[in-house]
Short mmCIF file of C-alpha atoms in Angstrom, two decimals:
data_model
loop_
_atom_site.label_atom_id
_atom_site.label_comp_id
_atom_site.label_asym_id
_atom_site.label_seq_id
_atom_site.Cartn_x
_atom_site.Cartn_y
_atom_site.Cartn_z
CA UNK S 1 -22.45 -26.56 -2.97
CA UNK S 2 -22.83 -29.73 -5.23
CA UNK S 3 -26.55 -31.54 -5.60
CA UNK S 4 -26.08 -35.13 -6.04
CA UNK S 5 -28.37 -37.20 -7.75
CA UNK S 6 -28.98 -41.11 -8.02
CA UNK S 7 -30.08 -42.50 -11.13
CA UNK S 8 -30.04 -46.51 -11.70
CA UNK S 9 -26.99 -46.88 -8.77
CA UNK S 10 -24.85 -43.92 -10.59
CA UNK S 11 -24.49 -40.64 -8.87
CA UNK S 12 -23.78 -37.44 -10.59
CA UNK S 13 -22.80 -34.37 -9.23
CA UNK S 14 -23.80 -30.53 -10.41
CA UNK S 15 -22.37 -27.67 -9.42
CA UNK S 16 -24.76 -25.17 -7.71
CA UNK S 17 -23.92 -21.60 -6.78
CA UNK S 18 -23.07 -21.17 -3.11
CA UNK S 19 -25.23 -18.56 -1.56
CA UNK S 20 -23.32 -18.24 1.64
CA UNK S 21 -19.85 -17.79 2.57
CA UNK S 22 -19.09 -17.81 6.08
CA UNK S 23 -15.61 -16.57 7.05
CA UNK S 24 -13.94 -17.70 10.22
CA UNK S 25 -10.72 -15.29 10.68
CA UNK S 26 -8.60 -18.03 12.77
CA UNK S 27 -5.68 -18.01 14.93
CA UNK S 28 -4.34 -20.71 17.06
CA UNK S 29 -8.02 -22.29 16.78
CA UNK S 30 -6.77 -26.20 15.47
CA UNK S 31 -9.31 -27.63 18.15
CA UNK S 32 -12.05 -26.03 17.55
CA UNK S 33 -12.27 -25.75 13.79
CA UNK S 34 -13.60 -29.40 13.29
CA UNK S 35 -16.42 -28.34 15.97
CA UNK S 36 -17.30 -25.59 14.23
CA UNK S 37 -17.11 -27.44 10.69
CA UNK S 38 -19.58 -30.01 12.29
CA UNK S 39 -22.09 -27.52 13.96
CA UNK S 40 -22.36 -25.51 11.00
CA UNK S 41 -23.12 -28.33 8.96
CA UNK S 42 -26.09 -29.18 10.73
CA UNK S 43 -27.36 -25.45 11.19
CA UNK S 44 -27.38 -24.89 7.54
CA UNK S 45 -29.29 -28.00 6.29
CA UNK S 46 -30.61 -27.25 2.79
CA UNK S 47 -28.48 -24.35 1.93
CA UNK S 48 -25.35 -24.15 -0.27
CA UNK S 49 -22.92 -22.22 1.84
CA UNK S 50 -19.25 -22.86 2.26
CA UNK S 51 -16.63 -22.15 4.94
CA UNK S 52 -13.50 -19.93 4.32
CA UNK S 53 -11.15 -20.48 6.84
CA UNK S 54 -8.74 -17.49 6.93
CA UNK S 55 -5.74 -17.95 9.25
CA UNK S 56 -2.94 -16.17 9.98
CA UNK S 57 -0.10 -18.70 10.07
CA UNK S 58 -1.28 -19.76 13.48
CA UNK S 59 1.98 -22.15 14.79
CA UNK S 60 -0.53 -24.55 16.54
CA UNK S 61 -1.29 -26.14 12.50
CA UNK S 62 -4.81 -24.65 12.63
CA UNK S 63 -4.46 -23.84 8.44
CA UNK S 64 -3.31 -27.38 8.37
CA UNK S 65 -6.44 -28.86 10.17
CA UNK S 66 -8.73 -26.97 7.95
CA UNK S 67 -7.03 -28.17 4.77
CA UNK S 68 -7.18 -31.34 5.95
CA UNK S 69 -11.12 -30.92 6.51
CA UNK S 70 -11.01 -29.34 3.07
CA UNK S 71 -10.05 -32.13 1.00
CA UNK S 72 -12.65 -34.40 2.89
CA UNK S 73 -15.38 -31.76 2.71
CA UNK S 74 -15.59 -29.60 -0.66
CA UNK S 75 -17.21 -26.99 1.09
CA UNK S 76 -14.53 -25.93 3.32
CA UNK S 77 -11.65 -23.40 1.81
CA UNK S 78 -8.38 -22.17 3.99
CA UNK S 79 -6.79 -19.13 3.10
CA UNK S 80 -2.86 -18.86 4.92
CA UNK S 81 -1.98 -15.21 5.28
CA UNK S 82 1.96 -15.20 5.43
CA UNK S 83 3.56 -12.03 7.42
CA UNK S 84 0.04 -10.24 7.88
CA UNK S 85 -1.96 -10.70 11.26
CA UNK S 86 -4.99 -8.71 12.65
CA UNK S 87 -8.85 -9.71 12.44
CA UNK S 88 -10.14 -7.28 10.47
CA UNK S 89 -7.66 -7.56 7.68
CA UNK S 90 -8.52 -11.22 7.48
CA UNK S 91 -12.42 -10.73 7.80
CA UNK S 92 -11.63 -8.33 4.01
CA UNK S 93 -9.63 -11.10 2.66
CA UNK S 94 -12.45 -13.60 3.43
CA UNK S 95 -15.17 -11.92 2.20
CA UNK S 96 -13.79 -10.46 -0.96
CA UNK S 97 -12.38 -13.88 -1.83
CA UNK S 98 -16.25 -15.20 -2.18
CA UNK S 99 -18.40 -15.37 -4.97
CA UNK S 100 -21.53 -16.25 -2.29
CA UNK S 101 -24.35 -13.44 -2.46
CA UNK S 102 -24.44 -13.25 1.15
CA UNK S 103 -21.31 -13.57 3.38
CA UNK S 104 -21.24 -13.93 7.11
CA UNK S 105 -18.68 -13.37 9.70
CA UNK S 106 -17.99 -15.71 12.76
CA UNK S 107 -15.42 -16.14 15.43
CA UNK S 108 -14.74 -20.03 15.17
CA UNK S 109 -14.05 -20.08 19.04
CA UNK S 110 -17.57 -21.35 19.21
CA UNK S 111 -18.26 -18.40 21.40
CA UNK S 112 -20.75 -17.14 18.68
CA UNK S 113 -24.50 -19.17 18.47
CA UNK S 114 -24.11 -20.90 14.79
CA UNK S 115 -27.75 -21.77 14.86
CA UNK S 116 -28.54 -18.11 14.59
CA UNK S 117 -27.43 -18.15 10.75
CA UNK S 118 -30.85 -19.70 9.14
CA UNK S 119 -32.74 -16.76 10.52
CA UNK S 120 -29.86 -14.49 9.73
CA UNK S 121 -30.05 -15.64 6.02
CA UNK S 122 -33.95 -15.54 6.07
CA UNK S 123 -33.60 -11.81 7.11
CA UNK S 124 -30.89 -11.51 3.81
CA UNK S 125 -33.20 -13.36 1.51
CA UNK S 126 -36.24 -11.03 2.52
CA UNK S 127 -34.63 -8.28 0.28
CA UNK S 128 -35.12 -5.42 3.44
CA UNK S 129 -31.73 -5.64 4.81
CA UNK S 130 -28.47 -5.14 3.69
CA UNK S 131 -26.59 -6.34 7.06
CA UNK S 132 -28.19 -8.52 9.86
CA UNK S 133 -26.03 -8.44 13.25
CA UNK S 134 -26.21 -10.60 16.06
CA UNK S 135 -26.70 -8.42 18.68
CA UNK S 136 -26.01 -9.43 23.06
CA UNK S 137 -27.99 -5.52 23.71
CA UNK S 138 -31.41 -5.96 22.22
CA UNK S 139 -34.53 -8.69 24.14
CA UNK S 140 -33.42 -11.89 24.05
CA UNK S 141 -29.37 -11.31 23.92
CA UNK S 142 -27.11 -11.59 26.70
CA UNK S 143 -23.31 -11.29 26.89
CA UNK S 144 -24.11 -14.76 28.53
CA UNK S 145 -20.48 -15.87 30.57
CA UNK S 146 -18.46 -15.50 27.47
CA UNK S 147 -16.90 -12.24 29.28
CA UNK S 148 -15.13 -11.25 32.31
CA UNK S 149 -16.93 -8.33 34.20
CA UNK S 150 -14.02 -5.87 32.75
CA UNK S 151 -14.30 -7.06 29.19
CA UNK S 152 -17.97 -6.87 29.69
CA UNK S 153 -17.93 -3.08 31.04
CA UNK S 154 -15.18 -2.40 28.28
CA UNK S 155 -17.67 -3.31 25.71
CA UNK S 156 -20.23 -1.37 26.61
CA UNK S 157 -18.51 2.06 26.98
CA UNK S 158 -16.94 0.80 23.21
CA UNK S 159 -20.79 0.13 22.25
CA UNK S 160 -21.42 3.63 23.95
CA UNK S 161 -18.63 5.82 21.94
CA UNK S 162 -19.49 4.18 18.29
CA UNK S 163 -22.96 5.33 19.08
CA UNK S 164 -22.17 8.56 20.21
CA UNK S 165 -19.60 9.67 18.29
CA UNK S 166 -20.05 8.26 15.04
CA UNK S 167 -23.65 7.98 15.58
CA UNK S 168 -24.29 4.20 14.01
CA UNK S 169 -27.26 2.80 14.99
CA UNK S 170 -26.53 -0.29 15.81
CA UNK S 171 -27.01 -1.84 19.74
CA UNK S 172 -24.19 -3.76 19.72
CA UNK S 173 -21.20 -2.34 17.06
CA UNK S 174 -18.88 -4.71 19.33
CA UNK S 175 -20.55 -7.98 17.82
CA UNK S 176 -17.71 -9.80 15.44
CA UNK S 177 -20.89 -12.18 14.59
CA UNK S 178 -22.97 -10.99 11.06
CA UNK S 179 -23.77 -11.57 7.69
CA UNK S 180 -24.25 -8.66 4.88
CA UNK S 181 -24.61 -8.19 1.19
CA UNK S 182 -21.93 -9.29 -0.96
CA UNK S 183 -22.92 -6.62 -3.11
CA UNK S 184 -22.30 -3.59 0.00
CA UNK S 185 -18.94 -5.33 0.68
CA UNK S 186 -17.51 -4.80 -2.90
CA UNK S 187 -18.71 -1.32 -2.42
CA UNK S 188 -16.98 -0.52 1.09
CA UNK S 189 -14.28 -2.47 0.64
CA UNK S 190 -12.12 0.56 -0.51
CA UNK S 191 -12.99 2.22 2.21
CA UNK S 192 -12.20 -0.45 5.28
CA UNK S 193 -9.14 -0.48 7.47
CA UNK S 194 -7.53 -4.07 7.42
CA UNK S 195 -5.82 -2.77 11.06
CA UNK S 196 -7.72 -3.80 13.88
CA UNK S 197 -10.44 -6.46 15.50
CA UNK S 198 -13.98 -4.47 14.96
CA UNK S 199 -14.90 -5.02 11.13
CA UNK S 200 -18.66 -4.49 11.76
CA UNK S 201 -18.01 -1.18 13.30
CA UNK S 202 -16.26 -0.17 10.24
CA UNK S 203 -18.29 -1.62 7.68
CA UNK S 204 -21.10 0.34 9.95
CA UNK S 205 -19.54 3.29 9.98
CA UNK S 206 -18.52 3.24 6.31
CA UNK S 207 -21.46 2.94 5.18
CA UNK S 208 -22.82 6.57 6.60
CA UNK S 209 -26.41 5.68 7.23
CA UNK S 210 -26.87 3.72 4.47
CA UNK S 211 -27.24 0.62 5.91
CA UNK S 212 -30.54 -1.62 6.38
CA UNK S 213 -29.71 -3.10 9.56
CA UNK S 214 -31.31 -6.17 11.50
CA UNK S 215 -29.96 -6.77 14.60
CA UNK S 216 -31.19 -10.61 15.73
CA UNK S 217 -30.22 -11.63 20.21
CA UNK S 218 -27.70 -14.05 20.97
CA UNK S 219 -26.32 -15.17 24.04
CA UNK S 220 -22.61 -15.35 24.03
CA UNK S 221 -20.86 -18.83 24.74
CA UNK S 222 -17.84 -19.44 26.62
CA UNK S 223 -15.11 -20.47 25.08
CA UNK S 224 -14.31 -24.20 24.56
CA UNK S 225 -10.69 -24.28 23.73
CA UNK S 226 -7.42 -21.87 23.05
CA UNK S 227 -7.57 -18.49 24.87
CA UNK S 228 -8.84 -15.29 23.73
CA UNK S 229 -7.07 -13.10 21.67
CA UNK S 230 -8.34 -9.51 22.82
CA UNK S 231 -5.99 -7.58 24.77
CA UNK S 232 -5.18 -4.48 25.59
CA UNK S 233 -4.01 -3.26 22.16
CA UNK S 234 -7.11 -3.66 20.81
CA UNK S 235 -8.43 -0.96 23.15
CA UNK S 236 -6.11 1.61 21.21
CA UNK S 237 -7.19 -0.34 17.46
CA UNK S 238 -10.61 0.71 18.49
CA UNK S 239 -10.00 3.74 19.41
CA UNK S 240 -7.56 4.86 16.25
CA UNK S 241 -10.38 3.33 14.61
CA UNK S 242 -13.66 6.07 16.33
CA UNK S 243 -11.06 8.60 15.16
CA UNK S 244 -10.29 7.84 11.64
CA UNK S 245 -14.21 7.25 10.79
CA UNK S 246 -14.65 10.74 12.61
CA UNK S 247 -12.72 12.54 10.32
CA UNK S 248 -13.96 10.47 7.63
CA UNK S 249 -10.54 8.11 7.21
CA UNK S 250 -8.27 11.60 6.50
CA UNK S 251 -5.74 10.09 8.97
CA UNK S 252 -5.22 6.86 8.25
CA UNK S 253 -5.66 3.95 12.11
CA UNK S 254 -2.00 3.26 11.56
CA UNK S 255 -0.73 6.77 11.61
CA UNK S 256 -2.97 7.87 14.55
CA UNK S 257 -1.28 5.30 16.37
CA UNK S 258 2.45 6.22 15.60
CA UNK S 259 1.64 9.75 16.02
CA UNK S 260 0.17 8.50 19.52
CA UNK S 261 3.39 6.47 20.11
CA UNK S 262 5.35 9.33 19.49
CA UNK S 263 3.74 11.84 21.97
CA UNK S 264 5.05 9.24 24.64
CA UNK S 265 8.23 9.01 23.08
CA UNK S 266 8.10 12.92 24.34
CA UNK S 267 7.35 12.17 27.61
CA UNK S 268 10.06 9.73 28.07
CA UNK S 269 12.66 12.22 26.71
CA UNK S 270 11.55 14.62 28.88
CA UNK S 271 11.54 12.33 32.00
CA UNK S 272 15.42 10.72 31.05
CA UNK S 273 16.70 14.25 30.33
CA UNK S 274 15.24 15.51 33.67
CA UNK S 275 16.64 12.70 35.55
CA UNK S 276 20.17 12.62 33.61
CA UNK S 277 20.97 16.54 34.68
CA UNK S 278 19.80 16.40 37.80
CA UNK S 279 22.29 13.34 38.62
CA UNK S 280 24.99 16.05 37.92
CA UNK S 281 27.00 13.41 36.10
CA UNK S 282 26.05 15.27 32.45
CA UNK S 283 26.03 17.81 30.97
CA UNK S 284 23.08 19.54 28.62
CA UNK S 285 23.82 17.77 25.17
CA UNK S 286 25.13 15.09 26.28
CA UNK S 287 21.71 14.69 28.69
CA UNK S 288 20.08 15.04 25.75
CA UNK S 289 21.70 12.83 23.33
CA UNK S 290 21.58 9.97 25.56
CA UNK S 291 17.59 11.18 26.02
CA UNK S 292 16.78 11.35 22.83
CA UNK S 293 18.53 7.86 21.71
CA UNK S 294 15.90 6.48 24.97
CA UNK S 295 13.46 8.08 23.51
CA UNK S 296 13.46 6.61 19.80
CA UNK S 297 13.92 3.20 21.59
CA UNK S 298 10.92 3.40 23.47
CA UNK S 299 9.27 4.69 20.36
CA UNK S 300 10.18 1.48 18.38
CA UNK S 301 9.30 -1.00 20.63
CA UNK S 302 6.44 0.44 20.89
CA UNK S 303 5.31 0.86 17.74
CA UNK S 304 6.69 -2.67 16.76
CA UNK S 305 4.02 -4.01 20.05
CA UNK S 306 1.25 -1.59 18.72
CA UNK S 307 1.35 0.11 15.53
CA UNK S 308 2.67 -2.37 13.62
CA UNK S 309 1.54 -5.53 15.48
CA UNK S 310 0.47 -7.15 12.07
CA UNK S 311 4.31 -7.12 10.83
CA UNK S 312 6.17 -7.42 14.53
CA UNK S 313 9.72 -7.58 14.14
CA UNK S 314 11.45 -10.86 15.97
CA UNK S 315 14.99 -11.86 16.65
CA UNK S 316 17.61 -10.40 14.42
CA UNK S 317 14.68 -8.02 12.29
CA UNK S 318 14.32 -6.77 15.36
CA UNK S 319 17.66 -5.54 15.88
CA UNK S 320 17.91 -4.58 12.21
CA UNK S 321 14.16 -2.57 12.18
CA UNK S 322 15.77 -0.71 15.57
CA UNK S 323 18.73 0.39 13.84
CA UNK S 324 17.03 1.28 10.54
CA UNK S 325 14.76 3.32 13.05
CA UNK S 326 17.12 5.16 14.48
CA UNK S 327 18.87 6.59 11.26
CA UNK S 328 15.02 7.26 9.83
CA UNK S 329 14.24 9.52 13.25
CA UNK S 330 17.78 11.08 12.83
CA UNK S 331 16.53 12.37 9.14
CA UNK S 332 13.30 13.36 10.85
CA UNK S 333 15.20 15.47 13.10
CA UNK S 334 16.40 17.20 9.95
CA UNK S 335 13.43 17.45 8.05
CA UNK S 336 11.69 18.86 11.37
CA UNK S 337 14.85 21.55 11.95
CA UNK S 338 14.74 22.52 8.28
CA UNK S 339 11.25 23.11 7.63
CA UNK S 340 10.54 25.18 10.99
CA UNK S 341 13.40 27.55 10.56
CA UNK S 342 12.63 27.99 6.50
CA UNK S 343 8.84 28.69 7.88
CA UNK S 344 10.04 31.28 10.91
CA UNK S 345 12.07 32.69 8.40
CA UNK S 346 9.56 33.68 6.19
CA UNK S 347 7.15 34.32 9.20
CA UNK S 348 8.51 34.15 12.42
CA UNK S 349 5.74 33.18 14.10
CA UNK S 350 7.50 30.61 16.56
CA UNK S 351 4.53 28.21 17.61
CA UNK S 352 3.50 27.58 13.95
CA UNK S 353 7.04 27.01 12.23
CA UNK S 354 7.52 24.79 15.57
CA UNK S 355 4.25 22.72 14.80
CA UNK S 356 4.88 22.80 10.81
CA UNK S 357 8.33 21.14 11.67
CA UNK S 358 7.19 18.68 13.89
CA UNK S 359 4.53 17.48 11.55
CA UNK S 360 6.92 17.72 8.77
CA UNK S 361 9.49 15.03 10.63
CA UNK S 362 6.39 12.80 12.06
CA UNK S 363 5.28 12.02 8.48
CA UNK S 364 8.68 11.66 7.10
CA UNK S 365 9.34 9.10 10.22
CA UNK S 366 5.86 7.23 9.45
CA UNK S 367 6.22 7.35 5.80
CA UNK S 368 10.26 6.08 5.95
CA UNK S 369 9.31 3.95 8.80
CA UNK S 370 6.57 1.97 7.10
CA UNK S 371 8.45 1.65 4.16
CA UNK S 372 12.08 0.24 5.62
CA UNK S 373 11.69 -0.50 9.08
CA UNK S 374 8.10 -2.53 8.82
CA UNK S 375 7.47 -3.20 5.45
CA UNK S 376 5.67 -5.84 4.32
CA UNK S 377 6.94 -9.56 3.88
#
């Protein structure tokens, strides 16, 4: 970033362009970050590169460490992202906030091979790439013991579906480690989903074919500190993700997910409304008041866990997002009774003014929802 030079005991420093930005998307990561500071240091001898640290308020002071780093070392940069969480999201902010011709993505768990960058650069520089991955499927990679034998199985049927379905050609679209283009980021950018963990995938995807891809082996580490920050959820990102690229981001990750949250919320009416009139204690609409009230519970928590796990509601926002909730599904009910009976009217055709309403109230509860209920900070 700066070249110093000594003439006659005085030292002068000139700016230089950096050429590499490497983005580390953190959370609770305050004991590795000075690791990873260190190692990258000595893998990228002779280059001007820089670190942006991107965290998302992690409460172990990991923003703090790396600002502390920062004013020792000029090349590190923190960015704190307040009332916003998920990978992806923070990989966009990263990279966009760069002025680096090349930036790179790494997990700063020190899971991902750092020495692996100078040949990832040298495959940049060459001009015949616009993305090089590092890949555990191709000679020479292994998924190492950074994964459990589920994870490991898990990421291979993932791999497996992004190839099939969406029909990207990398061997590993799982990989969070690579570097691309500055110039192809600006380009996608519009067009990425800042929900979610898999970034490559979607930059991948985005990019319909267009891509000059080299994928480079690495064998995945095992974690040195903190715990890992996949779970479960992240299946359902991924999925909501395959979907969205399928129908070429029409349906946005977020909504797939609340309209998947909802179809359970169905279930569970069902299931209480069984069980409530066959006690014998209720009767029909009372059954299914109490039903539907379980229902739209189960549908918030839900969605508060899932859908909207970037802005999750805690203590008394909770209670306040679950009562908001509950008035915004009570308008849906309207909005899904009006429409369908203005539509059978006109046509009575019962299964299409039936669907018509029902997609009428879903987007009126997504749209109110994401506006009052989870809105952004």
């Amino acid at each position: 970033m700066r070249k110093a030079d000594s003439q006659e005991g005085q030292t002068s420093l000139e700016l230089d362009a950096v050429e590499l930005s490497l983005v580390l998307p953190t959370y609770n990561e305050a004991e590795n970050i000075p690791l990873v500071v260190d190692l990258v240091g000595q893998a990228l001898a002779g280059v001007n590169w820089e670190i942006i640290v991107v965290d998302d308020n992690s409460p172990d002071g990991t923003s703090q460490v790396a600002r502390h780093i920062a004013q020792e070392n000029p090349r590190v940069r923190v960015i704190r992202r307040i009332g916003r969480r998920g990978l992806s999201g923070a990989c966009i902010e990263g990279m966009l906030s760069s002025s680096a011709k090349y930036v790179a993505v790494m997990d700063a768990d020190l899971q991902h091979d750092e020495s692996l960058l100078p040949r990832m650069l040298a495959a940049m520089r060459s001009g015949h790439y616009d993305i090089a991955v590092a890949s555990r499927h191709v000679e020479g990679g292994d998924v190492g013991d950074g994964l459990s034998k589920i994870r490991s199985w898990g990421s291979d049927l993932a791999n497996n579906l992004a190839r099939n379905l969406l029909k990207v050609t990398l061997s590993d679209p799982m990989s969070g480690f690579f570097m691309v283009s500055r110039e192809k980021v600006d380009a996608l950018a519009p067009q990425l989903s800042s929900q979610g963990f898999k970034i490559l995938l979607d930059l991948v995807a985005s990019a319909k074919g267009s891509m000059r891809i080299k994928e480079l082996p690495f064998v995945f580490r095992e974690r040195q500190h903190g715990e890992s920050k996949l779970d479960t959820l992240v299946t359902l990102d991924y999925l909501g993700l395959l979907v969205a690229k399928l129908f070429n981001d029409m349906i946005s990750v977020r909504f797939l997910m609340y309209s998947a949250v909802g179809a359970t919320g169905v279930v569970v009416h069902l299931i209480v409304l069984k069980l409530l009139l066959a006690s014998g204690g209720f009767v029909f609409n009372q059954a299914q008041l109490m039903a539907t009230v379980v229902a739209m519970t189960s549908n918030f928590i839900l969605n508060n866990r899932l859908t909207y796990r970037d802005r999750r509601l805690k203590g008394f926002a909770w209670l306040k997002g679950l009562l908001t909730f509950y008035c915004i599904c009570s308008v849906g009910v309207l909005a899904n009774v009006g429409v369908a009976s203005f539509i059978y009217d006109a046509s009575p055709i019962w299964w299409f003014a039936g669907a018509a309403g029902a997609v009428m109230g879903a987007v009126w509860n997504f749209v109110a929802s994401n506006a009052l209920t989870w809105r952004r900070a």
